[in-house]
Amino acid sequence: MMKITPREASTSAFGQTGVFRGHIHFENPTLSKYAWPLCDIRGAQPGPRLCVTAGVHVNEVSSMEAAVRLQSLFDPQTMRGTVSIIPLVNLPAYGKFTQYNCPEDDKNINFTFPGDPKGSFSEVLCDVLLNVWAEGAECYIDLHGGDLREKVSKFVMFQPTGEPELDAEKEKLARCFDAEIVMALPQKLLSAPGRAPTGFANAGRISIMSEAGANGIYDEESISFHVDGVLNIAAELGITDHRIQPTRAQILCNEYLWLESPESGQFHTTLVPGQAVTKGQILGAIYDVFGCKVDDVLSPKDALVLWRMTHPTAVAGSPLLALAIRAESPAS
Ligand SMILES: [Zn+2]
């Protein structure tokens, strides 16, 4: 199902105690042109398997840098189990600076899990990540945040399925990230291909997705958010012992609203991701190229700003921002 080749400077052989760095080739012919970078850190003692990916969106560089730094933050001599890291998933987009989609099939890998072994490139890739590379893993973490035109709050997502014990376990792992917002993705998402947490949930498994970053820029706070969250999940699973205490509010939300631009124009806003807004509040306004206001954009509910576009150019029907609704707020 897959072939592993070492990088010359790799410190250990694949499958042995130590840090392996090399490449992973998946056998499905749809993926045969590519070999994915892989760092597989194996502890001297047996234990759980934790899989980590970044670079599903290649401009979300703080999350990708976190996946690089994590490679040297585990000690094979003291850890229990395995941490396996693919720091760059969307290989066809690398160096092309493609936003959101995979150039091989123009699909957004992030909304393609659990994938399909007989499908297009992104569908096959999601299938092998879930069923081949991460087979048997206790948890799969997908790191994201901050494509070229957007700024995101520090948030984390998990996908409940209505099974109380499993949902509680997912929430506990999500809360390992020092997040402003903890998003329990709505269960209606389970009926379609989606993010890794949704695809894994449909397979009865656990995936957590973290978001932090902005505009294709490295920032240390976002890098640390991702790094510390993964280290905390490793500790929660029993792979390591060291925990870092969360300091942010970790507000539980259970609805994810995308706000689309009502008109084309320039969107002017001062919203800061993470901030609270109230129902009816003016979030910003669309202006035409003569400087005339075309439309106000209002908040449909009391909410928290998950992320927003930083580039002001808005296209009618395309997203301007997203809102998170607190789990405890009454349905309206
Ligand atoms: Zn992303």
XYZ file of C-alpha atoms and ligand atoms in Angstrom:
333
model
C 0.000 0.000 0.000
C 2.971 2.313 0.527
C 6.747 2.423 0.123
C 9.138 4.312 2.400
C 12.515 5.702 1.264
C 15.007 7.345 3.632
C 16.600 10.735 3.168
C 20.403 10.457 3.182
C 20.874 12.260 6.484
C 18.115 10.263 8.137
C 19.194 9.260 11.622
C 17.405 5.904 11.858
C 15.853 3.249 9.680
C 12.094 3.384 9.208
C 10.318 1.336 11.845
C 13.260 1.422 14.296
C 13.520 3.473 17.489
C 14.645 6.973 16.553
C 13.855 9.767 14.130
C 13.320 8.715 10.511
C 13.224 11.361 7.792
C 12.414 10.366 4.248
C 9.590 10.056 1.778
C 6.399 8.069 1.495
C 5.131 6.820 -1.869
C 1.559 5.586 -1.999
C 0.821 2.717 -4.364
C -2.420 4.058 -5.767
C -1.462 4.971 -9.395
C -3.310 8.306 -9.158
C -0.599 9.462 -6.730
C 2.402 7.836 -8.425
C 4.084 11.100 -9.551
C 4.651 12.237 -5.965
C 6.548 11.217 -2.818
C 5.468 12.945 0.387
C 7.999 14.132 2.981
C 7.699 12.066 6.151
C 9.204 12.325 9.613
C 8.401 9.262 11.711
C 9.572 9.379 15.335
C 9.428 6.056 17.087
C 9.812 5.663 20.834
C 11.806 2.916 22.513
C 8.658 1.923 24.373
C 5.385 0.887 22.726
C 2.434 3.267 22.842
C -0.108 5.165 20.788
C 0.360 6.497 17.271
C -0.207 10.202 16.592
C -0.289 11.462 12.994
C 0.203 15.140 12.139
C -0.168 16.925 8.801
C 0.266 20.486 7.566
C 0.331 22.113 4.159
C -3.088 21.029 2.944
C -3.128 24.765 2.207
C 0.409 25.675 1.162
C 0.284 29.367 2.142
C -0.635 28.568 5.764
C 3.018 28.760 6.648
C 2.878 29.101 10.441
C 1.182 25.703 10.643
C 3.707 24.221 8.195
C 6.610 25.628 10.235
C 5.069 24.055 13.344
C 5.110 20.663 11.577
C 8.815 21.210 10.850
C 9.754 22.212 14.412
C 7.771 19.342 15.942
C 10.135 16.901 14.228
C 12.888 17.743 16.719
C 10.731 18.063 19.843
C 10.203 14.380 20.660
C 12.807 12.198 22.343
C 12.608 8.598 21.070
C 14.408 7.357 24.188
C 11.726 8.563 26.602
C 8.519 8.693 24.548
C 5.977 5.888 24.245
C 4.650 5.075 20.773
C 5.026 6.949 17.487
C 4.572 10.461 16.175
C 4.396 10.583 12.385
C 4.477 13.921 10.554
C 3.780 14.848 6.919
C 4.603 18.593 6.870
C 3.404 19.204 3.311
C 0.253 17.485 2.036
C -0.677 19.546 -1.013
C 2.572 18.846 -2.914
C 1.172 19.843 -6.332
C 0.463 23.352 -4.976
C 3.890 23.865 -3.400
C 5.749 26.724 -5.083
C 2.638 27.637 -7.035
C 1.158 29.446 -3.996
C -2.245 28.027 -4.884
C -4.933 29.119 -2.448
C -7.275 26.442 -1.109
C -7.280 23.933 -3.978
C -5.045 21.174 -5.277
C -3.879 21.914 -8.850
C -4.159 18.233 -9.847
C -7.960 18.207 -9.711
C -8.900 21.708 -8.525
C -10.482 20.271 -5.376
C -9.997 21.583 -1.856
C -8.340 18.686 0.004
C -9.691 20.206 3.209
C -13.257 19.400 2.164
C -12.575 15.989 0.611
C -12.175 13.630 3.625
C -12.704 10.652 3.876
C -11.831 10.584 0.174
C -12.215 7.745 -2.301
C -9.554 5.233 -3.488
C -11.108 5.307 -6.979
C -11.622 9.071 -7.127
C -9.609 12.051 -8.298
C -6.186 13.033 -6.905
C -7.446 14.815 -3.774
C -9.985 12.069 -3.056
C -7.331 9.351 -3.325
C -4.932 11.398 -1.193
C -7.497 11.804 1.611
C -8.244 8.085 1.448
C -4.584 7.036 1.802
C -3.923 9.553 4.581
C -6.863 8.196 6.564
C -6.685 4.487 5.724
C -3.027 3.789 4.875
C -0.611 6.208 6.543
C -2.768 6.968 9.603
C -4.222 3.472 9.834
C -4.588 2.583 13.501
C -3.570 6.047 14.729
C -5.296 7.129 17.945
C -5.450 10.700 16.651
C -4.792 12.621 13.435
C -4.092 16.342 13.748
C -4.338 18.611 10.697
C -2.653 22.018 11.150
C -4.003 25.053 9.248
C -4.443 28.790 9.269
C -3.851 32.045 7.423
C -3.938 31.712 3.663
C -2.636 34.667 1.599
C -5.733 36.841 1.916
C -7.004 35.873 5.357
C -6.373 36.158 9.078
C -7.772 33.529 11.433
C -8.379 33.474 15.178
C -6.614 30.808 17.199
C -9.177 28.044 17.084
C -9.510 24.293 17.068
C -12.175 21.987 15.641
C -13.504 18.544 16.397
C -16.452 16.629 14.947
C -19.043 15.239 17.349
C -21.195 12.321 16.193
C -23.683 12.176 19.076
C -21.847 9.382 20.919
C -21.295 10.962 24.356
C -18.063 9.179 25.368
C -16.369 9.576 22.007
C -17.488 13.208 21.718
C -16.109 13.935 25.196
C -12.782 12.361 24.244
C -12.600 14.505 21.084
C -13.416 17.659 23.033
C -10.749 16.820 25.619
C -8.144 16.462 22.860
C -9.323 19.669 21.135
C -8.923 21.541 24.429
C -5.234 20.583 24.384
C -4.881 23.565 22.023
C -4.664 26.934 23.782
C -7.515 28.232 21.639
C -9.735 31.293 21.727
C -12.533 29.179 20.251
C -13.191 25.424 20.448
C -15.506 24.512 17.574
C -17.688 21.429 17.837
C -18.540 21.099 14.155
C -22.276 20.664 13.493
C -23.340 17.048 13.020
C -25.091 17.928 9.744
C -21.580 18.093 8.215
C -21.284 14.306 8.607
C -23.488 13.746 5.549
C -20.943 15.097 3.034
C -17.171 14.980 2.408
C -15.448 17.449 4.698
C -12.488 18.363 6.841
C -10.295 15.658 8.378
C -12.247 15.740 11.691
C -15.473 15.024 9.803
C -14.012 12.299 7.569
C -12.367 10.559 10.513
C -15.541 10.858 12.608
C -17.478 9.054 9.889
C -14.949 6.219 10.186
C -15.430 6.111 13.982
C -12.029 7.740 14.520
C -10.596 10.954 15.956
C -9.116 13.922 14.132
C -8.491 17.412 15.476
C -7.884 20.464 13.281
C -6.121 23.611 14.487
C -6.167 27.079 12.894
C -3.812 30.011 13.519
C -1.969 32.410 11.256
C -2.377 35.085 8.627
C -1.433 36.147 5.108
C 1.304 33.627 4.361
C 3.513 35.092 7.102
C 5.404 33.237 9.828
C 4.429 34.445 13.264
C 5.855 32.937 16.425
C 2.600 33.099 18.377
C 0.767 31.065 15.747
C 3.656 28.618 15.355
C 3.693 28.069 19.145
C -0.070 27.623 19.209
C 0.218 24.699 16.791
C 3.389 23.234 18.316
C 2.137 23.381 21.918
C -1.260 21.960 20.966
C 0.318 18.919 19.324
C 2.690 18.431 22.292
C -0.279 18.602 24.664
C -2.222 16.019 22.659
C 0.858 13.758 22.703
C 0.894 14.097 26.501
C -2.860 13.516 26.736
C -2.475 10.299 24.726
C 0.360 9.124 27.000
C 3.171 9.476 24.445
C 4.988 12.090 26.566
C 4.577 13.516 30.073
C 5.046 17.274 29.683
C 1.905 19.451 29.607
C 1.578 23.160 28.845
C -1.365 24.847 30.586
C -3.842 26.658 28.292
C -4.323 30.401 28.931
C -6.927 31.432 26.340
C -10.708 31.369 26.815
C -11.457 28.125 24.872
C -15.055 29.225 24.257
C -17.090 26.235 23.104
C -19.047 26.923 19.903
C -21.214 24.597 17.856
C -22.178 26.505 14.739
C -19.862 27.695 11.944
C -21.378 30.414 9.739
C -19.791 31.583 6.493
C -20.784 35.147 5.561
C -20.758 35.777 1.849
C -20.384 39.147 0.205
C -23.777 40.491 -0.878
C -22.178 42.535 -3.685
C -18.865 42.875 -5.472
C -16.693 45.756 -4.297
C -14.214 46.674 -1.586
C -14.998 45.357 1.904
C -13.960 47.798 4.633
C -13.867 46.415 8.156
C -11.940 46.719 11.394
C -12.963 43.292 12.726
C -10.306 41.379 14.628
C -10.545 37.562 14.483
C -11.565 36.236 17.902
C -13.642 39.296 18.831
C -17.273 39.056 19.927
C -20.018 40.666 17.822
C -23.750 41.055 18.444
C -26.802 40.305 16.329
C -27.447 43.213 13.954
C -24.014 44.774 14.480
C -22.468 46.317 11.360
C -19.415 44.155 10.647
C -18.224 46.234 7.725
C -19.430 47.716 4.476
C -18.963 47.141 0.750
C -17.893 50.172 -1.292
C -17.750 50.595 -5.048
C -14.722 51.978 -6.885
C -16.198 55.492 -6.689
C -16.095 55.339 -2.898
C -19.877 55.016 -2.529
C -21.252 52.580 0.000
C -23.091 49.720 -1.695
C -24.150 47.688 1.325
C -23.568 47.178 5.032
C -22.719 43.683 6.240
C -24.606 42.834 9.449
C -24.061 40.045 11.918
C -26.985 37.581 11.766
C -26.382 36.447 15.371
C -24.399 37.037 18.536
C -21.111 35.426 17.597
C -17.319 35.342 17.645
C -15.285 36.152 14.542
C -13.491 32.960 13.495
C -11.589 34.520 10.595
C -11.887 37.201 7.996
C -10.483 38.110 4.621
C -7.794 40.793 4.916
C -7.771 41.629 1.204
C -10.614 44.123 0.744
C -11.635 43.058 -2.747
C -14.876 41.139 -2.384
C -16.691 39.162 -5.049
C -20.464 38.769 -4.757
C -21.245 35.359 -3.256
C -17.700 34.663 -2.040
C -16.871 34.495 1.684
C -15.913 37.641 3.590
C -15.577 36.064 7.021
C -16.846 33.304 9.272
C -18.596 33.436 12.622
C -18.733 30.949 15.481
C -21.887 30.676 17.607
C -21.462 29.852 21.305
C -22.760 26.434 22.263
C -24.744 27.810 25.206
C -26.597 30.559 23.280
C -30.303 29.837 22.713
C -31.418 28.831 19.210
C -32.905 31.812 17.368
Zn -6.355 25.748 5.729
